[in-house]
């Protein structure tokens, strides 16, 4: 297809989709309606489980099976990236050069890195009580570590980032979530059932299984994001092609007269 | 622990395996890693077999986390294992085991420092497929669907030394992700209207409204993600590009079961969510999907015949068969579902075997090009060649292969609906099988005229990276045993007594919305019960004379097509010349433009994706 034909085809189709979707949206319930069937049920179930944060209760208790799938997607993404960005025969390790950083930037990093780490831990640990939880806190933890890269340079980040360990930690945390589900079966209940003592409402130990799964997810997300970024950074900063240039991009033959480079 | 607890475990076991491989894979020697992966795959297969046996043709349900609904209101996720769903999971687990064994000696050197990556990804893929097949919750289905996808993109691009796999994986990833956003948007619309995420629950609440633009848009958007995965025309453009470049074991999984899961998902979502009052009228679904199925089957067959790159050929053959499966489920009756289920099982065996044998060619000759390999694999004639030919016959649906029985049952159900549909089945399966037989004869016997390269550019299959780094070694035993066993399984599907009857029952259960709703612990749906048996023919469950004859006809036609391609150029005479001229003109007028459409450009793929969505929206809006 020529470029103009392609764009025309797409625009015609997009117009049809836009009209249909707009019409569909007119059938949605009005904004701010007082009745929300699912919300009412979920909040009720949350209070019954003595969990203060409804979102965490939905994520790690009521619909924990969804979350199990979601964090498996993260594990799969980390594994996939590690397979796709592995060092091939034509690439070798490059030594990242030290970079000059403004002293104020360094100071900022040194001061804020521990603060950011602490914030991440807090957000993970209080997931069952207040907004936040394993996913959000894990991302903050990973971001905190990368302050070292912003405030110093890549060599410093490498020194404080035990990649092999984090790789293993990521997998262990993912496996822990799966195993925590079996606890329910062992106790004679259903898979992923919240069988731990529920504790007192609005205290750190409340919510039974929720804080435990929350912690596993926090560790998995934190280490997973660090490892993901590590592969990407290594690919761009820590690797050079063996032949000094980029890989020759061979054109691919297709059912088309003119092979197109992507 | 009762039988229904096995439902979540069918997902948890492979997930745990993936975590174990990701954690300790680097510490294991190669042999230990292979043995552990095989044991793990076998464990999940055994678990699902026990589940199938314990369910005994009934529907098992499991509320994960014990969140049973009270008075029809709940907040949890339900897993529903009806025979068709458990059967799909069982099929996925069987293929995963086959692939694990096949890959024993396949990757001579796993990625440096990550020996556990491949088995871990394969097990995650299995968890995604099992979860998708067994869930009764729309959002949960989406999650497992995405798990399948994310892992499949990585597996497709596994050979990173070559830019082509990365390109194929990128197209696959982007097109399927866009489609997944559509599905999520559709789920959002349904949730906004009903406040529910369970399939049966949404279906119940849709009855409170009439069928309006929101329901149509939601139906089309949810189906888009599933049909893109199923590679229905015009959503199919990603599939040949991904299949041609993915590692062979991955192709076996993609073609054998993942693509079929898209069709399964579409059928499941229709029956549980949209088949009642306030949903989508059956006539509309029937008309649109049967039409799409016929177009998909024909286009796949024509394009399959045109290929010389063997993996691309098999990919187009998969597209053609997907069209036939679509027709089968779009008949919207129990016999159609039962026949299609049997057909899918048989096809998985045959297609995975053919891909596995193609992997042997790649391993031995570093090429999968029909013309380059002409007459080169004569020494493998009685092992690989024979199995390749048998695989071709199985694709044609020759009795007593399982594909033949599945095709016969689906054909009969389709013929009761529209008299000309069986012709589509016979013709398309003959064309795709003919292409396979033609390839087998050329590569393994050097039969016929030397193939000449056409004037138009084609996708060639040489200069492939050999996937194994030890040239000149004998063919590893697993690479011969696995395709043999897969073909035997395809045969067994056709010959096992009672399987047809069991699947006929399963089809009735699959199309019974009231039974599904009751199994999910909900009140019976209001309104008239949708009778799935309306318009159904007398249901047979085994071989009939007509079925055997049509299967044999497909086989004979396939052989005739192959013979024409092989020896046609050698014939002389005015009639032959005239026929040759006609064929060339037809090819120039019809086939070349069709091939030009398959440009492999990402932009084209996205434009076609949008066109397909717009087409479906227009069709269902007109027919609702």
mmCIF file with all atom_site columns, N, CA, C and O in Angstrom, chain A residues 64-70 72-73 192, chain B residues 7-8 10-12 15 64 77-79 124-151 229 261:
data_model
loop_
_atom_site.group_PDB
_atom_site.id
_atom_site.type_symbol
_atom_site.label_atom_id
_atom_site.label_alt_id
_atom_site.label_comp_id
_atom_site.label_asym_id
_atom_site.label_entity_id
_atom_site.label_seq_id
_atom_site.pdbx_PDB_ins_code
_atom_site.Cartn_x
_atom_site.Cartn_y
_atom_site.Cartn_z
_atom_site.occupancy
_atom_site.B_iso_or_equiv
_atom_site.pdbx_formal_charge
_atom_site.auth_seq_id
_atom_site.auth_comp_id
_atom_site.auth_asym_id
_atom_site.auth_atom_id
_atom_site.pdbx_PDB_model_num
ATOM 1   N N  . UNK A 1 64  ? -7.259  -11.164 44.211 1.00 0.00 ? 64  UNK A N  1
ATOM 2   C CA . UNK A 1 64  ? -5.822  -11.426 44.257 1.00 0.00 ? 64  UNK A CA 1
ATOM 3   C C  . UNK A 1 64  ? -5.362  -12.246 43.055 1.00 0.00 ? 64  UNK A C  1
ATOM 4   O O  . UNK A 1 64  ? -4.208  -12.164 42.645 1.00 0.00 ? 64  UNK A O  1
ATOM 5   N N  . UNK A 1 65  ? -6.291  -13.005 42.477 1.00 0.00 ? 65  UNK A N  1
ATOM 6   C CA . UNK A 1 65  ? -5.907  -13.849 41.339 1.00 0.00 ? 65  UNK A CA 1
ATOM 7   C C  . UNK A 1 65  ? -5.520  -12.985 40.131 1.00 0.00 ? 65  UNK A C  1
ATOM 8   O O  . UNK A 1 65  ? -4.610  -13.325 39.384 1.00 0.00 ? 65  UNK A O  1
ATOM 9   N N  . UNK A 1 66  ? -6.224  -11.857 39.969 1.00 0.00 ? 66  UNK A N  1
ATOM 10  C CA . UNK A 1 66  ? -5.832  -10.902 38.923 1.00 0.00 ? 66  UNK A CA 1
ATOM 11  C C  . UNK A 1 66  ? -4.416  -10.415 39.163 1.00 0.00 ? 66  UNK A C  1
ATOM 12  O O  . UNK A 1 66  ? -3.606  -10.344 38.238 1.00 0.00 ? 66  UNK A O  1
ATOM 13  N N  . UNK A 1 67  ? -4.146  -10.046 40.425 1.00 0.00 ? 67  UNK A N  1
ATOM 14  C CA . UNK A 1 67  ? -2.838  -9.497  40.748 1.00 0.00 ? 67  UNK A CA 1
ATOM 15  C C  . UNK A 1 67  ? -1.746  -10.532 40.533 1.00 0.00 ? 67  UNK A C  1
ATOM 16  O O  . UNK A 1 67  ? -0.645  -10.206 40.091 1.00 0.00 ? 67  UNK A O  1
ATOM 17  N N  . UNK A 1 68  ? -2.071  -11.795 40.831 1.00 0.00 ? 68  UNK A N  1
ATOM 18  C CA . UNK A 1 68  ? -1.107  -12.868 40.572 1.00 0.00 ? 68  UNK A CA 1
ATOM 19  C C  . UNK A 1 68  ? -0.734  -12.893 39.092 1.00 0.00 ? 68  UNK A C  1
ATOM 20  O O  . UNK A 1 68  ? 0.436   -13.006 38.726 1.00 0.00 ? 68  UNK A O  1
ATOM 21  N N  . UNK A 1 69  ? -1.754  -12.752 38.248 1.00 0.00 ? 69  UNK A N  1
ATOM 22  C CA . UNK A 1 69  ? -1.480  -12.698 36.810 1.00 0.00 ? 69  UNK A CA 1
ATOM 23  C C  . UNK A 1 69  ? -0.668  -11.467 36.438 1.00 0.00 ? 69  UNK A C  1
ATOM 24  O O  . UNK A 1 69  ? 0.282   -11.536 35.658 1.00 0.00 ? 69  UNK A O  1
ATOM 25  N N  . UNK A 1 70  ? -1.035  -10.319 37.033 1.00 0.00 ? 70  UNK A N  1
ATOM 26  C CA . UNK A 1 70  ? -0.337  -9.074  36.703 1.00 0.00 ? 70  UNK A CA 1
ATOM 27  C C  . UNK A 1 70  ? 1.139   -9.158  37.064 1.00 0.00 ? 70  UNK A C  1
ATOM 28  O O  . UNK A 1 70  ? 2.004   -8.757  36.291 1.00 0.00 ? 70  UNK A O  1
ATOM 29  N N  . UNK A 1 72  ? 2.859   -11.767 37.382 1.00 0.00 ? 72  UNK A N  1
ATOM 30  C CA . UNK A 1 72  ? 3.514   -12.725 36.483 1.00 0.00 ? 72  UNK A CA 1
ATOM 31  C C  . UNK A 1 72  ? 3.870   -12.063 35.165 1.00 0.00 ? 72  UNK A C  1
ATOM 32  O O  . UNK A 1 72  ? 4.877   -12.410 34.539 1.00 0.00 ? 72  UNK A O  1
ATOM 33  N N  . UNK A 1 73  ? 3.038   -11.109 34.724 1.00 0.00 ? 73  UNK A N  1
ATOM 34  C CA . UNK A 1 73  ? 3.367   -10.376 33.497 1.00 0.00 ? 73  UNK A CA 1
ATOM 35  C C  . UNK A 1 73  ? 4.669   -9.601  33.710 1.00 0.00 ? 73  UNK A C  1
ATOM 36  O O  . UNK A 1 73  ? 5.522   -9.549  32.825 1.00 0.00 ? 73  UNK A O  1
ATOM 37  N N  . UNK A 1 192 ? -5.568  -18.906 47.619 1.00 0.00 ? 192 UNK A N  1
ATOM 38  C CA . UNK A 1 192 ? -5.442  -17.460 47.818 1.00 0.00 ? 192 UNK A CA 1
ATOM 39  C C  . UNK A 1 192 ? -6.448  -16.907 48.829 1.00 0.00 ? 192 UNK A C  1
ATOM 40  O O  . UNK A 1 192 ? -6.690  -15.715 48.868 1.00 0.00 ? 192 UNK A O  1
ATOM 41  N N  . UNK B 2 7   ? -8.424  -26.251 39.771 1.00 0.00 ? 7   UNK B N  1
ATOM 42  C CA . UNK B 2 7   ? -8.516  -25.195 38.750 1.00 0.00 ? 7   UNK B CA 1
ATOM 43  C C  . UNK B 2 7   ? -7.468  -24.100 38.966 1.00 0.00 ? 7   UNK B C  1
ATOM 44  O O  . UNK B 2 7   ? -6.702  -23.810 38.053 1.00 0.00 ? 7   UNK B O  1
ATOM 45  N N  . UNK B 2 8   ? -7.420  -23.462 40.181 1.00 0.00 ? 8   UNK B N  1
ATOM 46  C CA . UNK B 2 8   ? -6.361  -22.461 40.348 1.00 0.00 ? 8   UNK B CA 1
ATOM 47  C C  . UNK B 2 8   ? -4.968  -23.083 40.328 1.00 0.00 ? 8   UNK B C  1
ATOM 48  O O  . UNK B 2 8   ? -4.005  -22.432 39.892 1.00 0.00 ? 8   UNK B O  1
ATOM 49  N N  . UNK B 2 10  ? -3.897  -25.391 38.435 1.00 0.00 ? 10  UNK B N  1
ATOM 50  C CA . UNK B 2 10  ? -3.446  -25.565 37.049 1.00 0.00 ? 10  UNK B CA 1
ATOM 51  C C  . UNK B 2 10  ? -2.698  -24.332 36.575 1.00 0.00 ? 10  UNK B C  1
ATOM 52  O O  . UNK B 2 10  ? -1.846  -24.408 35.684 1.00 0.00 ? 10  UNK B O  1
ATOM 53  N N  . UNK B 2 11  ? -3.009  -23.173 37.152 1.00 0.00 ? 11  UNK B N  1
ATOM 54  C CA . UNK B 2 11  ? -2.279  -21.945 36.820 1.00 0.00 ? 11  UNK B CA 1
ATOM 55  C C  . UNK B 2 11  ? -1.080  -21.775 37.748 1.00 0.00 ? 11  UNK B C  1
ATOM 56  O O  . UNK B 2 11  ? -0.003  -21.368 37.327 1.00 0.00 ? 11  UNK B O  1
ATOM 57  N N  . UNK B 2 12  ? -1.277  -22.107 39.033 1.00 0.00 ? 12  UNK B N  1
ATOM 58  C CA . UNK B 2 12  ? -0.228  -21.851 40.023 1.00 0.00 ? 12  UNK B CA 1
ATOM 59  C C  . UNK B 2 12  ? 0.999   -22.727 39.797 1.00 0.00 ? 12  UNK B C  1
ATOM 60  O O  . UNK B 2 12  ? 2.128   -22.266 39.995 1.00 0.00 ? 12  UNK B O  1
ATOM 61  N N  . UNK B 2 15  ? 3.252   -21.311 37.140 1.00 0.00 ? 15  UNK B N  1
ATOM 62  C CA . UNK B 2 15  ? 3.784   -20.028 37.632 1.00 0.00 ? 15  UNK B CA 1
ATOM 63  C C  . UNK B 2 15  ? 4.939   -20.281 38.591 1.00 0.00 ? 15  UNK B C  1
ATOM 64  O O  . UNK B 2 15  ? 5.982   -19.624 38.519 1.00 0.00 ? 15  UNK B O  1
ATOM 65  N N  . UNK B 2 64  ? -11.939 -18.174 43.632 1.00 0.00 ? 64  UNK B N  1
ATOM 66  C CA . UNK B 2 64  ? -10.580 -18.014 44.143 1.00 0.00 ? 64  UNK B CA 1
ATOM 67  C C  . UNK B 2 64  ? -10.628 -17.139 45.389 1.00 0.00 ? 64  UNK B C  1
ATOM 68  O O  . UNK B 2 64  ? -11.291 -16.097 45.411 1.00 0.00 ? 64  UNK B O  1
ATOM 69  N N  . UNK B 2 77  ? -13.218 -13.509 41.977 1.00 0.00 ? 77  UNK B N  1
ATOM 70  C CA . UNK B 2 77  ? -12.936 -14.053 40.650 1.00 0.00 ? 77  UNK B CA 1
ATOM 71  C C  . UNK B 2 77  ? -13.350 -15.517 40.652 1.00 0.00 ? 77  UNK B C  1
ATOM 72  O O  . UNK B 2 77  ? -13.029 -16.244 41.582 1.00 0.00 ? 77  UNK B O  1
ATOM 73  N N  . UNK B 2 78  ? -14.060 -15.932 39.616 1.00 0.00 ? 78  UNK B N  1
ATOM 74  C CA . UNK B 2 78  ? -14.496 -17.323 39.548 1.00 0.00 ? 78  UNK B CA 1
ATOM 75  C C  . UNK B 2 78  ? -13.764 -18.035 38.408 1.00 0.00 ? 78  UNK B C  1
ATOM 76  O O  . UNK B 2 78  ? -13.518 -17.448 37.355 1.00 0.00 ? 78  UNK B O  1
ATOM 77  N N  . UNK B 2 79  ? -13.358 -19.256 38.675 1.00 0.00 ? 79  UNK B N  1
ATOM 78  C CA . UNK B 2 79  ? -12.815 -20.100 37.609 1.00 0.00 ? 79  UNK B CA 1
ATOM 79  C C  . UNK B 2 79  ? -13.873 -21.130 37.272 1.00 0.00 ? 79  UNK B C  1
ATOM 80  O O  . UNK B 2 79  ? -14.460 -21.739 38.170 1.00 0.00 ? 79  UNK B O  1
ATOM 81  N N  . UNK B 2 124 ? 5.586   -19.763 31.903 1.00 0.00 ? 124 UNK B N  1
ATOM 82  C CA . UNK B 2 124 ? 4.699   -18.610 32.058 1.00 0.00 ? 124 UNK B CA 1
ATOM 83  C C  . UNK B 2 124 ? 3.647   -18.605 30.958 1.00 0.00 ? 124 UNK B C  1
ATOM 84  O O  . UNK B 2 124 ? 2.477   -18.268 31.177 1.00 0.00 ? 124 UNK B O  1
ATOM 85  N N  . UNK B 2 125 ? 4.072   -18.953 29.754 1.00 0.00 ? 125 UNK B N  1
ATOM 86  C CA . UNK B 2 125 ? 3.160   -19.046 28.617 1.00 0.00 ? 125 UNK B CA 1
ATOM 87  C C  . UNK B 2 125 ? 2.050   -20.049 28.922 1.00 0.00 ? 125 UNK B C  1
ATOM 88  O O  . UNK B 2 125 ? 0.862   -19.793 28.690 1.00 0.00 ? 125 UNK B O  1
ATOM 89  N N  . UNK B 2 126 ? 2.463   -21.177 29.514 1.00 0.00 ? 126 UNK B N  1
ATOM 90  C CA . UNK B 2 126 ? 1.484   -22.205 29.867 1.00 0.00 ? 126 UNK B CA 1
ATOM 91  C C  . UNK B 2 126 ? 0.508   -21.683 30.915 1.00 0.00 ? 126 UNK B C  1
ATOM 92  O O  . UNK B 2 126 ? -0.703  -21.904 30.814 1.00 0.00 ? 126 UNK B O  1
ATOM 93  N N  . UNK B 2 127 ? 1.034   -20.965 31.921 1.00 0.00 ? 127 UNK B N  1
ATOM 94  C CA . UNK B 2 127 ? 0.147   -20.427 32.960 1.00 0.00 ? 127 UNK B CA 1
ATOM 95  C C  . UNK B 2 127 ? -0.861  -19.476 32.336 1.00 0.00 ? 127 UNK B C  1
ATOM 96  O O  . UNK B 2 127 ? -2.052  -19.502 32.679 1.00 0.00 ? 127 UNK B O  1
ATOM 97  N N  . UNK B 2 128 ? -0.398  -18.644 31.410 1.00 0.00 ? 128 UNK B N  1
ATOM 98  C CA . UNK B 2 128 ? -1.305  -17.707 30.751 1.00 0.00 ? 128 UNK B CA 1
ATOM 99  C C  . UNK B 2 128 ? -2.391  -18.435 29.982 1.00 0.00 ? 128 UNK B C  1
ATOM 100 O O  . UNK B 2 128 ? -3.574  -18.081 30.068 1.00 0.00 ? 128 UNK B O  1
ATOM 101 N N  . UNK B 2 129 ? -2.006  -19.465 29.244 1.00 0.00 ? 129 UNK B N  1
ATOM 102 C CA . UNK B 2 129 ? -2.989  -20.191 28.427 1.00 0.00 ? 129 UNK B CA 1
ATOM 103 C C  . UNK B 2 129 ? -3.996  -20.923 29.309 1.00 0.00 ? 129 UNK B C  1
ATOM 104 O O  . UNK B 2 129 ? -5.206  -20.888 29.053 1.00 0.00 ? 129 UNK B O  1
ATOM 105 N N  . UNK B 2 130 ? -3.500  -21.586 30.379 1.00 0.00 ? 130 UNK B N  1
ATOM 106 C CA . UNK B 2 130 ? -4.417  -22.315 31.257 1.00 0.00 ? 130 UNK B CA 1
ATOM 107 C C  . UNK B 2 130 ? -5.366  -21.346 31.961 1.00 0.00 ? 130 UNK B C  1
ATOM 108 O O  . UNK B 2 130 ? -6.566  -21.600 32.061 1.00 0.00 ? 130 UNK B O  1
ATOM 109 N N  . UNK B 2 131 ? -4.815  -20.232 32.452 1.00 0.00 ? 131 UNK B N  1
ATOM 110 C CA . UNK B 2 131 ? -5.664  -19.263 33.133 1.00 0.00 ? 131 UNK B CA 1
ATOM 111 C C  . UNK B 2 131 ? -6.742  -18.730 32.212 1.00 0.00 ? 131 UNK B C  1
ATOM 112 O O  . UNK B 2 131 ? -7.912  -18.610 32.592 1.00 0.00 ? 131 UNK B O  1
ATOM 113 N N  . UNK B 2 132 ? -6.350  -18.431 30.973 1.00 0.00 ? 132 UNK B N  1
ATOM 114 C CA . UNK B 2 132 ? -7.309  -17.894 30.014 1.00 0.00 ? 132 UNK B CA 1
ATOM 115 C C  . UNK B 2 132 ? -8.396  -18.913 29.703 1.00 0.00 ? 132 UNK B C  1
ATOM 116 O O  . UNK B 2 132 ? -9.574  -18.570 29.574 1.00 0.00 ? 132 UNK B O  1
ATOM 117 N N  . UNK B 2 133 ? -8.005  -20.175 29.596 1.00 0.00 ? 133 UNK B N  1
ATOM 118 C CA . UNK B 2 133 ? -8.982  -21.204 29.238 1.00 0.00 ? 133 UNK B CA 1
ATOM 119 C C  . UNK B 2 133 ? -9.950  -21.488 30.384 1.00 0.00 ? 133 UNK B C  1
ATOM 120 O O  . UNK B 2 133 ? -11.088 -21.886 30.144 1.00 0.00 ? 133 UNK B O  1
ATOM 121 N N  . UNK B 2 134 ? -9.499  -21.289 31.623 1.00 0.00 ? 134 UNK B N  1
ATOM 122 C CA . UNK B 2 134 ? -10.304 -21.741 32.763 1.00 0.00 ? 134 UNK B CA 1
ATOM 123 C C  . UNK B 2 134 ? -11.053 -20.628 33.480 1.00 0.00 ? 134 UNK B C  1
ATOM 124 O O  . UNK B 2 134 ? -11.875 -20.901 34.344 1.00 0.00 ? 134 UNK B O  1
ATOM 125 N N  . UNK B 2 135 ? -10.780 -19.371 33.153 1.00 0.00 ? 135 UNK B N  1
ATOM 126 C CA . UNK B 2 135 ? -11.385 -18.312 33.945 1.00 0.00 ? 135 UNK B CA 1
ATOM 127 C C  . UNK B 2 135 ? -12.819 -18.031 33.502 1.00 0.00 ? 135 UNK B C  1
ATOM 128 O O  . UNK B 2 135 ? -13.176 -18.227 32.341 1.00 0.00 ? 135 UNK B O  1
ATOM 129 N N  . UNK B 2 136 ? -13.624 -17.590 34.477 1.00 0.00 ? 136 UNK B N  1
ATOM 130 C CA . UNK B 2 136 ? -15.003 -17.223 34.165 1.00 0.00 ? 136 UNK B CA 1
ATOM 131 C C  . UNK B 2 136 ? -15.218 -15.745 34.410 1.00 0.00 ? 136 UNK B C  1
ATOM 132 O O  . UNK B 2 136 ? -16.342 -15.300 34.611 1.00 0.00 ? 136 UNK B O  1
ATOM 133 N N  . UNK B 2 137 ? -14.128 -14.992 34.411 1.00 0.00 ? 137 UNK B N  1
ATOM 134 C CA . UNK B 2 137 ? -14.186 -13.574 34.750 1.00 0.00 ? 137 UNK B CA 1
ATOM 135 C C  . UNK B 2 137 ? -13.535 -12.803 33.610 1.00 0.00 ? 137 UNK B C  1
ATOM 136 O O  . UNK B 2 137 ? -12.424 -13.124 33.193 1.00 0.00 ? 137 UNK B O  1
ATOM 137 N N  . UNK B 2 138 ? -14.243 -11.802 33.108 1.00 0.00 ? 138 UNK B N  1
ATOM 138 C CA . UNK B 2 138 ? -13.779 -11.134 31.889 1.00 0.00 ? 138 UNK B CA 1
ATOM 139 C C  . UNK B 2 138 ? -12.448 -10.411 32.103 1.00 0.00 ? 138 UNK B C  1
ATOM 140 O O  . UNK B 2 138 ? -11.538 -10.500 31.278 1.00 0.00 ? 138 UNK B O  1
ATOM 141 N N  . UNK B 2 139 ? -12.322 -9.698  33.228 1.00 0.00 ? 139 UNK B N  1
ATOM 142 C CA . UNK B 2 139 ? -11.077 -8.963  33.441 1.00 0.00 ? 139 UNK B CA 1
ATOM 143 C C  . UNK B 2 139 ? -9.929  -9.930  33.707 1.00 0.00 ? 139 UNK B C  1
ATOM 144 O O  . UNK B 2 139 ? -8.817  -9.742  33.222 1.00 0.00 ? 139 UNK B O  1
ATOM 145 N N  . UNK B 2 140 ? -10.208 -10.990 34.443 1.00 0.00 ? 140 UNK B N  1
ATOM 146 C CA . UNK B 2 140 ? -9.197  -11.993 34.705 1.00 0.00 ? 140 UNK B CA 1
ATOM 147 C C  . UNK B 2 140 ? -8.738  -12.652 33.402 1.00 0.00 ? 140 UNK B C  1
ATOM 148 O O  . UNK B 2 140 ? -7.546  -12.908 33.204 1.00 0.00 ? 140 UNK B O  1
ATOM 149 N N  . UNK B 2 141 ? -9.685  -12.870 32.502 1.00 0.00 ? 141 UNK B N  1
ATOM 150 C CA . UNK B 2 141 ? -9.331  -13.418 31.192 1.00 0.00 ? 141 UNK B CA 1
ATOM 151 C C  . UNK B 2 141 ? -8.382  -12.470 30.476 1.00 0.00 ? 141 UNK B C  1
ATOM 152 O O  . UNK B 2 141 ? -7.403  -12.886 29.850 1.00 0.00 ? 141 UNK B O  1
ATOM 153 N N  . UNK B 2 142 ? -8.653  -11.169 30.593 1.00 0.00 ? 142 UNK B N  1
ATOM 154 C CA . UNK B 2 142 ? -7.787  -10.178 29.954 1.00 0.00 ? 142 UNK B CA 1
ATOM 155 C C  . UNK B 2 142 ? -6.369  -10.241 30.529 1.00 0.00 ? 142 UNK B C  1
ATOM 156 O O  . UNK B 2 142 ? -5.385  -10.182 29.792 1.00 0.00 ? 142 UNK B O  1
ATOM 157 N N  . UNK B 2 143 ? -6.262  -10.402 31.846 1.00 0.00 ? 143 UNK B N  1
ATOM 158 C CA . UNK B 2 143 ? -4.946  -10.467 32.482 1.00 0.00 ? 143 UNK B CA 1
ATOM 159 C C  . UNK B 2 143 ? -4.153  -11.652 31.933 1.00 0.00 ? 143 UNK B C  1
ATOM 160 O O  . UNK B 2 143 ? -2.989  -11.523 31.538 1.00 0.00 ? 143 UNK B O  1
ATOM 161 N N  . UNK B 2 144 ? -4.777  -12.814 31.889 1.00 0.00 ? 144 UNK B N  1
ATOM 162 C CA . UNK B 2 144 ? -4.047  -13.991 31.419 1.00 0.00 ? 144 UNK B CA 1
ATOM 163 C C  . UNK B 2 144 ? -3.771  -13.914 29.923 1.00 0.00 ? 144 UNK B C  1
ATOM 164 O O  . UNK B 2 144 ? -2.757  -14.408 29.432 1.00 0.00 ? 144 UNK B O  1
ATOM 165 N N  . UNK B 2 145 ? -4.677  -13.267 29.217 1.00 0.00 ? 145 UNK B N  1
ATOM 166 C CA . UNK B 2 145 ? -4.485  -13.030 27.789 1.00 0.00 ? 145 UNK B CA 1
ATOM 167 C C  . UNK B 2 145 ? -3.218  -12.197 27.569 1.00 0.00 ? 145 UNK B C  1
ATOM 168 O O  . UNK B 2 145 ? -2.400  -12.472 26.690 1.00 0.00 ? 145 UNK B O  1
ATOM 169 N N  . UNK B 2 146 ? -3.053  -11.177 28.412 1.00 0.00 ? 146 UNK B N  1
ATOM 170 C CA . UNK B 2 146 ? -1.874  -10.315 28.312 1.00 0.00 ? 146 UNK B CA 1
ATOM 171 C C  . UNK B 2 146 ? -0.607  -11.055 28.714 1.00 0.00 ? 146 UNK B C  1
ATOM 172 O O  . UNK B 2 146 ? 0.453   -10.836 28.141 1.00 0.00 ? 146 UNK B O  1
ATOM 173 N N  . UNK B 2 147 ? -0.730  -11.935 29.719 1.00 0.00 ? 147 UNK B N  1
ATOM 174 C CA . UNK B 2 147 ? 0.437   -12.729 30.122 1.00 0.00 ? 147 UNK B CA 1
ATOM 175 C C  . UNK B 2 147 ? 0.895   -13.588 28.940 1.00 0.00 ? 147 UNK B C  1
ATOM 176 O O  . UNK B 2 147 ? 2.078   -13.637 28.609 1.00 0.00 ? 147 UNK B O  1
ATOM 177 N N  . UNK B 2 148 ? -0.078  -14.235 28.292 1.00 0.00 ? 148 UNK B N  1
ATOM 178 C CA . UNK B 2 148 ? 0.227   -15.006 27.083 1.00 0.00 ? 148 UNK B CA 1
ATOM 179 C C  . UNK B 2 148 ? 0.955   -14.152 26.067 1.00 0.00 ? 148 UNK B C  1
ATOM 180 O O  . UNK B 2 148 ? 1.977   -14.528 25.502 1.00 0.00 ? 148 UNK B O  1
ATOM 181 N N  . UNK B 2 149 ? 0.381   -12.961 25.833 1.00 0.00 ? 149 UNK B N  1
ATOM 182 C CA . UNK B 2 149 ? 0.941   -12.077 24.810 1.00 0.00 ? 149 UNK B CA 1
ATOM 183 C C  . UNK B 2 149 ? 2.347   -11.636 25.141 1.00 0.00 ? 149 UNK B C  1
ATOM 184 O O  . UNK B 2 149 ? 3.276   -11.830 24.353 1.00 0.00 ? 149 UNK B O  1
ATOM 185 N N  . UNK B 2 150 ? 2.534   -11.083 26.345 1.00 0.00 ? 150 UNK B N  1
ATOM 186 C CA . UNK B 2 150 ? 3.837   -10.518 26.707 1.00 0.00 ? 150 UNK B CA 1
ATOM 187 C C  . UNK B 2 150 ? 4.941   -11.563 26.558 1.00 0.00 ? 150 UNK B C  1
ATOM 188 O O  . UNK B 2 150 ? 6.023   -11.282 26.047 1.00 0.00 ? 150 UNK B O  1
ATOM 189 N N  . UNK B 2 151 ? 4.638   -12.790 26.993 1.00 0.00 ? 151 UNK B N  1
ATOM 190 C CA . UNK B 2 151 ? 5.641   -13.845 26.899 1.00 0.00 ? 151 UNK B CA 1
ATOM 191 C C  . UNK B 2 151 ? 5.858   -14.254 25.443 1.00 0.00 ? 151 UNK B C  1
ATOM 192 O O  . UNK B 2 151 ? 6.985   -14.490 25.003 1.00 0.00 ? 151 UNK B O  1
ATOM 193 N N  . UNK B 2 229 ? -5.716  -11.989 18.040 1.00 0.00 ? 229 UNK B N  1
ATOM 194 C CA . UNK B 2 229 ? -4.915  -13.136 18.454 1.00 0.00 ? 229 UNK B CA 1
ATOM 195 C C  . UNK B 2 229 ? -5.236  -14.333 17.569 1.00 0.00 ? 229 UNK B C  1
ATOM 196 O O  . UNK B 2 229 ? -4.364  -15.131 17.233 1.00 0.00 ? 229 UNK B O  1
ATOM 197 N N  . UNK B 2 261 ? -6.835  -20.364 20.863 1.00 0.00 ? 261 UNK B N  1
ATOM 198 C CA . UNK B 2 261 ? -7.425  -19.822 22.090 1.00 0.00 ? 261 UNK B CA 1
ATOM 199 C C  . UNK B 2 261 ? -8.156  -18.518 21.815 1.00 0.00 ? 261 UNK B C  1
ATOM 200 O O  . UNK B 2 261 ? -9.106  -18.179 22.520 1.00 0.00 ? 261 UNK B O  1
#
